[in-house]
Coordinates of C-alpha atoms in Angstrom, one line a residue:
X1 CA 54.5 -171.2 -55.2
X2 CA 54.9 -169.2 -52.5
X3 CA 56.0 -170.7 -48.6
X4 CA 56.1 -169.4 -45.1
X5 CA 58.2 -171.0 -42.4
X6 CA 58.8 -171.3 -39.0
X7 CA 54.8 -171.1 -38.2
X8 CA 53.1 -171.1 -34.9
X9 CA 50.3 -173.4 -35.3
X10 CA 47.4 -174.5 -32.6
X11 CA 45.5 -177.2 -34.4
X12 CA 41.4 -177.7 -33.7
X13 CA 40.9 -181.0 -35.1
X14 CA 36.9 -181.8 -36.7
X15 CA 35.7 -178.4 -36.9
X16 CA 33.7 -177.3 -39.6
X17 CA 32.5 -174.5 -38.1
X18 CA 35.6 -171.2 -38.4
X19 CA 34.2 -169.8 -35.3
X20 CA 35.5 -172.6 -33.4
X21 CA 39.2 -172.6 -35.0
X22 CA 40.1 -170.0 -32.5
X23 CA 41.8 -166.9 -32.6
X24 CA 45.2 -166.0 -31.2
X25 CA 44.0 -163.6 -28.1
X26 CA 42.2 -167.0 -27.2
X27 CA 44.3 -169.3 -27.6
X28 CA 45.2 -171.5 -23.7
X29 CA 48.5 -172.8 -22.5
X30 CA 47.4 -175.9 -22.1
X31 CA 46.5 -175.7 -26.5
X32 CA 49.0 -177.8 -28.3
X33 CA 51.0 -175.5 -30.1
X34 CA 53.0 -176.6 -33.0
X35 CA 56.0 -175.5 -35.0
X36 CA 56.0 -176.2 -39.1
X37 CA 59.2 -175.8 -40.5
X38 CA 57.4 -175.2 -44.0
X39 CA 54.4 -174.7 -45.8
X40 CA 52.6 -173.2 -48.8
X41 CA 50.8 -170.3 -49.0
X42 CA 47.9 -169.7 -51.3
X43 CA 45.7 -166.9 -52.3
X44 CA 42.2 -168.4 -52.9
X45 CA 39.0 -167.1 -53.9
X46 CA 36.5 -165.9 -51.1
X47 CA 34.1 -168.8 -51.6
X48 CA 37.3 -171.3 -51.8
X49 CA 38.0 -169.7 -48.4
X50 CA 34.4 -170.0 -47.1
X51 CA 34.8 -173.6 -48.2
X52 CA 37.5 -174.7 -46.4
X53 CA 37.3 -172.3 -43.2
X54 CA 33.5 -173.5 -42.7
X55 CA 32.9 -177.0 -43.9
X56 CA 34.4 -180.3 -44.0
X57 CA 33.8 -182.0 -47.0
X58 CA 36.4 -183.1 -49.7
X59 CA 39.1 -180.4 -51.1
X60 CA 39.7 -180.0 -55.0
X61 CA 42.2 -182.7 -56.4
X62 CA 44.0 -180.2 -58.1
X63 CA 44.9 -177.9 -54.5
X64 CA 45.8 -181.0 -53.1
X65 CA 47.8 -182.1 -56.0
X66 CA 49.5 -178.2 -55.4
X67 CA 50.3 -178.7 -52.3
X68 CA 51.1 -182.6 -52.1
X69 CA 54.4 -183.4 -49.3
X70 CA 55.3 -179.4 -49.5
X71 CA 54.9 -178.9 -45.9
X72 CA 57.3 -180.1 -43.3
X73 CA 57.5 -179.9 -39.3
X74 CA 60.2 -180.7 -36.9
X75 CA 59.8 -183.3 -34.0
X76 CA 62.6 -183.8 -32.1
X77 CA 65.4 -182.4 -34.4
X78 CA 64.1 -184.2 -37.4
X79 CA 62.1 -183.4 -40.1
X80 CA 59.0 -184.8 -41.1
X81 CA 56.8 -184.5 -44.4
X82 CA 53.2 -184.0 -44.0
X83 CA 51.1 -185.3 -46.6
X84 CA 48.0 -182.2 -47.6
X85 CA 48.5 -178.9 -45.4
X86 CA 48.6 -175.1 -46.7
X87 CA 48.2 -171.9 -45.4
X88 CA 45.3 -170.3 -47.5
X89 CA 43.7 -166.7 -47.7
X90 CA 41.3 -164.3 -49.3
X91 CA 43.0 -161.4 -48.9
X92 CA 40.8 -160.5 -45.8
X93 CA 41.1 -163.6 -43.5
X94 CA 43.7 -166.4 -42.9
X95 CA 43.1 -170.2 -42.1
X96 CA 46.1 -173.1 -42.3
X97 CA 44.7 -176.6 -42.4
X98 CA 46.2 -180.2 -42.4
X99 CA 44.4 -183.4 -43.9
X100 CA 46.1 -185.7 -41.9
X101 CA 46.6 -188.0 -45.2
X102 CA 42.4 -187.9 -45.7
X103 CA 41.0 -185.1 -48.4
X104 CA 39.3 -182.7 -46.5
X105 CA 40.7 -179.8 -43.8
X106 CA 40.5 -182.3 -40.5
X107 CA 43.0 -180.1 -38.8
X108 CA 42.3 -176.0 -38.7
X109 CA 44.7 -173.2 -36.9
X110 CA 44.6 -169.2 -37.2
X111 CA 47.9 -167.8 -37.0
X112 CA 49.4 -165.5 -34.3
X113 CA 49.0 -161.8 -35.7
X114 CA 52.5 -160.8 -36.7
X115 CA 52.6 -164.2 -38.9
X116 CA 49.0 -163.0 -40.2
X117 CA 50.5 -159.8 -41.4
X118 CA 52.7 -161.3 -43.1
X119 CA 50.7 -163.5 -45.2
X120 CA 48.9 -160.2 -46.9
X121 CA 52.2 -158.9 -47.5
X122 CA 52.9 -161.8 -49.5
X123 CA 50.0 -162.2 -51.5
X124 CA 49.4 -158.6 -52.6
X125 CA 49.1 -157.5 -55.6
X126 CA 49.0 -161.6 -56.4
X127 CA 45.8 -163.0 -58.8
X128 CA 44.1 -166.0 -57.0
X129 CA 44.4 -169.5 -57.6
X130 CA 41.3 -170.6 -59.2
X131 CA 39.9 -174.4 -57.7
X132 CA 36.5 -175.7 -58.7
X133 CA 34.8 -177.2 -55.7
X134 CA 33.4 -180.5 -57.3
X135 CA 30.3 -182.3 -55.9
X136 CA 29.6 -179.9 -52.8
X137 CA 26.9 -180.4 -50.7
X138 CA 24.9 -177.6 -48.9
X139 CA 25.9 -176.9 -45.4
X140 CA 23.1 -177.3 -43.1
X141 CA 23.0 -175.8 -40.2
X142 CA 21.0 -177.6 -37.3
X143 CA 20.9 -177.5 -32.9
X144 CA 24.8 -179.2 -32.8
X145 CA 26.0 -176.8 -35.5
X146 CA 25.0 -173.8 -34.8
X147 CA 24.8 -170.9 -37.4
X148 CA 27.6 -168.3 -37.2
X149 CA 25.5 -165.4 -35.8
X150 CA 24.1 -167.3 -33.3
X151 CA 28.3 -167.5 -31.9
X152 CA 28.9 -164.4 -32.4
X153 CA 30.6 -162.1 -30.2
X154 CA 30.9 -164.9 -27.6
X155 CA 34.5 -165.8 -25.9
X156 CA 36.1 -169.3 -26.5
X157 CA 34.4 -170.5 -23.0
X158 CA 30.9 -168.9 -23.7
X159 CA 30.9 -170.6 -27.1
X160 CA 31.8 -174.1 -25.1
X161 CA 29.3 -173.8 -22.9
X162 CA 26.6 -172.5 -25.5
X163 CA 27.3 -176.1 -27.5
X164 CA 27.3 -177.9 -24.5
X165 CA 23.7 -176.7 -23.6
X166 CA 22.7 -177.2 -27.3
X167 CA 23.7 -180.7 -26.3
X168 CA 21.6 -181.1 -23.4
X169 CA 18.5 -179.5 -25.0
X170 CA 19.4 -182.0 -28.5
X171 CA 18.8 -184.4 -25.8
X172 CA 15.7 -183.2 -24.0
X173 CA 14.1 -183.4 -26.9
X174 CA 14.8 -187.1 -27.5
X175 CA 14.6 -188.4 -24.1
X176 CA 12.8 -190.7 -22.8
X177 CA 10.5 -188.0 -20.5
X178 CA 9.8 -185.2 -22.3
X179 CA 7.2 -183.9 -19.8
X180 CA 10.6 -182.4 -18.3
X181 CA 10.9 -180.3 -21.2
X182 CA 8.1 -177.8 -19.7
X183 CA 10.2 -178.1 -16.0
X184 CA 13.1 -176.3 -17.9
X185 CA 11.3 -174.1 -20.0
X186 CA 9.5 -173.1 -16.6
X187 CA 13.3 -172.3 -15.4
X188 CA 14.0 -170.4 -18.5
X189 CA 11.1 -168.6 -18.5
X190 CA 8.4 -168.4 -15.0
X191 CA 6.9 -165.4 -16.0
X192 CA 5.2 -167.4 -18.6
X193 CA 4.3 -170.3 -16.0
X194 CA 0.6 -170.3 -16.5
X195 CA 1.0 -170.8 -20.4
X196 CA 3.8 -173.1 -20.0
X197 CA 1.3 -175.6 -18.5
X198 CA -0.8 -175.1 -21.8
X199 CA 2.4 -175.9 -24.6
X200 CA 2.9 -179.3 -26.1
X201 CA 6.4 -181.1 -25.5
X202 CA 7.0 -180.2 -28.9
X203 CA 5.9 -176.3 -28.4
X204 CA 7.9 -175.7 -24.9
X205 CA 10.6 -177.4 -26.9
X206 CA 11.0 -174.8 -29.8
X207 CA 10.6 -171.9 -27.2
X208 CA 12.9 -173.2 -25.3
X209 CA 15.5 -173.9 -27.8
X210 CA 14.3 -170.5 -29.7
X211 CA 15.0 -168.6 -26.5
X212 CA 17.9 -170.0 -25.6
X213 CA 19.8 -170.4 -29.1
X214 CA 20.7 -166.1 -29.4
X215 CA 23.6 -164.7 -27.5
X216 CA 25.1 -166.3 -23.9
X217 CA 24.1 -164.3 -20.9
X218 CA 23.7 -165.0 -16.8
X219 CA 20.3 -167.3 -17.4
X220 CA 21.9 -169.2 -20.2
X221 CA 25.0 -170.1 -17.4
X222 CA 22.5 -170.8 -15.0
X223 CA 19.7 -172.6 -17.0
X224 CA 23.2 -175.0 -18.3
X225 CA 24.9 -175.5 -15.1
X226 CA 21.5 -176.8 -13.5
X227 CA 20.6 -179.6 -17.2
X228 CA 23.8 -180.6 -16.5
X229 CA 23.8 -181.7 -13.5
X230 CA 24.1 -185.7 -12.1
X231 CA 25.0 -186.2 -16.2
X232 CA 28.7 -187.3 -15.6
X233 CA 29.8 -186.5 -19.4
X234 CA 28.1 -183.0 -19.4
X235 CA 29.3 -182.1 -15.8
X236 CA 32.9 -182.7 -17.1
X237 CA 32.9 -180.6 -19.7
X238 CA 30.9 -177.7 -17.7
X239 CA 33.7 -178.4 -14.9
X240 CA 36.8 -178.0 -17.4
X241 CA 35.6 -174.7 -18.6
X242 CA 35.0 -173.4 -15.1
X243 CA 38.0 -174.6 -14.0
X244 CA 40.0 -173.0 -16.4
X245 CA 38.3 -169.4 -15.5
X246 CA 39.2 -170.1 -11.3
X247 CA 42.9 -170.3 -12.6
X248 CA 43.3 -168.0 -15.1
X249 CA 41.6 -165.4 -12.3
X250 CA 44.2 -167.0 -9.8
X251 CA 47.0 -165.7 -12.3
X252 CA 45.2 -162.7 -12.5
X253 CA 45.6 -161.5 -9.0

């Protein structure tokens, strides 16, 4: 088996979505980043990948059997075993994942690049490890788990705030006054005022979500920081994001 070591690690815990296991370039200072002492590294096959970068359901007993108390970190000068973790790629892309004891990937990190290089060094000219995903069940993609296209091209903040107003619309929709649902379509969209006034709840509803659910621009900002307002959970996360864009321009100049 092979093994890397001394790896830079910044963990996103319960993602089952890759496009939220971010990349190095976005990566904050206030991320807790991590230093494993060891850890396997395997070559999978592309839909083993897909599986584990993009899911969270149960991992084959046999990988977990392969990589069973091989991976070690150091916390304060000692050395710790950690129950299920690997590095694992396809050849093309790179994800490391820890089980926290469970059977599925609950912790996800990308590696920083020169580590990344590395691991395609390692594994070329290798075969992959064949693992039969048992009992799978098909990924559905729905308003609080967006489909990949629908994030891509979006920074770590635009992608934040596009789940956050996926929240508040998921919300709208199940309120307890849904005439508000036209209000905000009307916000979206005033040119289409007059027919607004014509759509069912459930109509303004799917154009709202249908226009809103593509891409992050100016109106999606604006149309997210007004939902959220006077909805103390919401407003916190909208405040931490833009908070974190004030300092990071403060550093800037």
């Amino acid at each position: 088996m092979l093994y890397m070591h001394d790896l830079w690690v910044n963990w996103f815990e319960g993602e089952e979505n890759g496009y939220n296991v971010c990349r190095f370039h976005e990566w904050r200072k206030e991320d807790g980043i991590e230093l494993v002492d060891q850890i396997p590294l395997i070559l999978v096959s592309e839909e083993m990948f897909n599986f584990i970068e993009n899911d969270l359901q149960d991992l084959p007993a046999s990988l977990l059997q392969d990589i069973h108390r091989k991976t070690y970190i150091k916390k304060n000068q000692e050395r710790h075993t950690v129950e299920y973790a690997a590095v694992v790629t396809d050849g093309k892309d790179v994800i490391v994942f820890d089980t926290i004891g469970y059977t599925l990937p609950v912790k996800k990190s990308r590696l920083i690049p020169r580590q990344e290089r590395l691991v395609y060094e390692m594994v070329q000219g290798k075969q992959p490890e064949i693992y039969l995903i048992e009992e799978s069940v098909t990924k559905e993609h729905h308003i609080l788990s967006l489909e990949p296209d629908k994030m891509s091209g979006l920074t770590r903040r635009e992608r934040q705030l596009k789940q956050l107003l996926m929240m508040v619309l998921d919300q709208l929709k199940h309120s307890d006054h849904p005439e508000e649902i036209r209000y905000w379509l009307t916000e979206w969209d005033p040119g289409q005022y007059s027919n607004i006034k014509q759509f069912s709840n459930g109509e303004a509803w799917d154009r709202l979500y249908e226009g809103t659910c593509h891409g992050w621009s100016k109106m999606h900002e604006e149309l997210c920081k007004k939902m959220v307002k006077g909805q103390p959970f919401f407003e916190t996360i909208w405040h931490g994001e833009n908070e974190r864009v004030s300092e990071h321009m403060k550093s800037q100049n």
